[in-house]
Amino acid sequence: MTIRHKLRLWWRGHWLWVCIALLAAVSVILPAVYLAGLEENTRRYLVAMNVASLPWGLANTLVFVGFLYLLQFGGGFARFRKVRINSEAVRVRFTDVVGLGQAKREAWEVVQLLRDRRRLNSIGGHILRGVLMSGPPGCGKTLLAKAIAAEAGVPFLSVSGAEFVEVFVGVGAARVRKLFRQARDYAAAYGACIIFIDEIEVIGRTRILHDAFGGGAETNSTQNQLLLELDGLSGGGDNIVVIGATNAREDILDPALLRPGRFDRKIFVGRPNLAERELLFGYYLGKIKRDPQLDVARLARKAVGKTPAEIENVVREAALIAARGKKDFATMRDMTSAIERIELGVEHRLSLTPREREMTAWHEAGHVLALYLTHPANDVFKVSIRQRGGALGVVHSMPREEIHSADRDTLLAHIRVSLGGYAAEQLRYGVTTEGVGLDFAAAMELAHKMVWRLGMGDSALAGDYPVIPETQLSESVKQKLNEDTQRIISGQLAQVQKLLREERPAAEALVRELLAREELDFDEIADVMLKCGKPPRVMQPAAEPASSESGARIPAGN
Ligand code: ZN
């Protein structure tokens, strides 16, 4: 049974070569036999004629092939182009997928279903048809899909949604048909098969009924074909699982795709949490030479919100920096400068006047003091007055732990920190610079959101006001909301001003250090603060609830 299917699969891939080989053999043997029966002179004559006409024949062939090429690639006859379906031998195991705890547990179920397909089929059930993986780019969706295929020991066909996009209506649909036909062949030969469609939102976005230029018709027909093929899988014995991956929000996809029996199983592949980032750093750092003292836990804390791909990038960049510095291994310093280079761009040297430089130092010191002394949730990781990417200085801060929903105190603290630069310039010089523009924009936006949308203003107006059309909001309501917004700004500004007045010695010490060293990291800031009598703010590892390892059994190694 399977041998016949494997033969058929081989024939599908090689029939052209077999035909060519046969033809070549015939065209050599027949003339040889024929010539052997002729007279010596005639034979010489014929062979000479053929050899003489060879260049001419070659020229003809070249012209012909040239025209064919033009037709295919220049003339828009994209119909000839093949869909690039990769049926690679995947060797990604679950142990190679690091730091995707929850997603891995869910994917493991799919693997088990695929492994138990025989029992499942005999009971009369069929394995699930569609799995939708969603999440931000670079979080390992493709890797996870490959791992599912490898662990289940089934072929893996991968294709990108963009490959189905064509100008001509029907071409995309034909490709979908072909993809599923091929998958059926593979499934018949190997028992099951996985189709992985990356960027499924390209063909899966909500269908348009009509638009002015007839656009969308092609997408619609492609998607209809996909739905048809998905429904066709219900026949039972096919054992084909379609895994779609998307970076977009789920609501961009057509509801028909998400209906039961289609992409009804969802796996969210999100950004790794602290513990997972630590694993990821450990994994990628294992591939390079690194300082044995390097504090992986602290590194993971610094990389809040980074995806696995970004973490890999940081480690690679750090190795480059270490190599350029002619060091034997990468240190913590290399890691932090790699993160900064990726996030903030390469340093530029602008020629600042001493006064500008000093003002920048005061500005940044204002941010740092507000952050260090009053922020409940964020730590300042680094402050710098080196110029990067157009900014004169920067304060690098990060949440102590992943906060998914900030409270009012935290939001007010964000505003205070934003206003710290302005307050410091004002305190020291009496005048301020245009460097406060972006800070103000950030503070304003946040205060506006707090009052207009989150019900955090002083007056009792609570609600998401932008939902209501502006014409239906009474002037008095608008005025009250705007007053609330301004009250938040001025209240926080007053607090920062008071803080800086009281802590002026600390601010001056900080500015001195900044001017001398240009960059201070957390420990150095803490030193300065300690000398000014400020209690140390311990950078504790964020306490994180250990993820429960209940449920599916997953291979160890992660
Ligand atoms: Zn600023």
XYZ file of C-alpha atoms in Angstrom, residues 347-353 356-357 385-393 518:
19
model
C 26.586 56.489 18.941
C 27.131 59.702 17.067
C 29.473 62.412 18.124
C 27.828 65.788 17.886
C 29.922 68.724 18.922
C 27.979 70.152 21.817
C 28.955 73.329 23.571
C 24.590 72.255 26.081
C 26.328 69.238 27.501
C 24.605 61.738 27.792
C 26.229 60.221 24.744
C 24.381 61.082 21.588
C 22.606 58.254 19.885
C 20.125 58.276 17.057
C 19.454 62.007 17.287
C 18.858 62.067 21.034
C 21.268 64.070 23.175
C 20.838 61.847 26.162
C 29.020 60.183 30.365
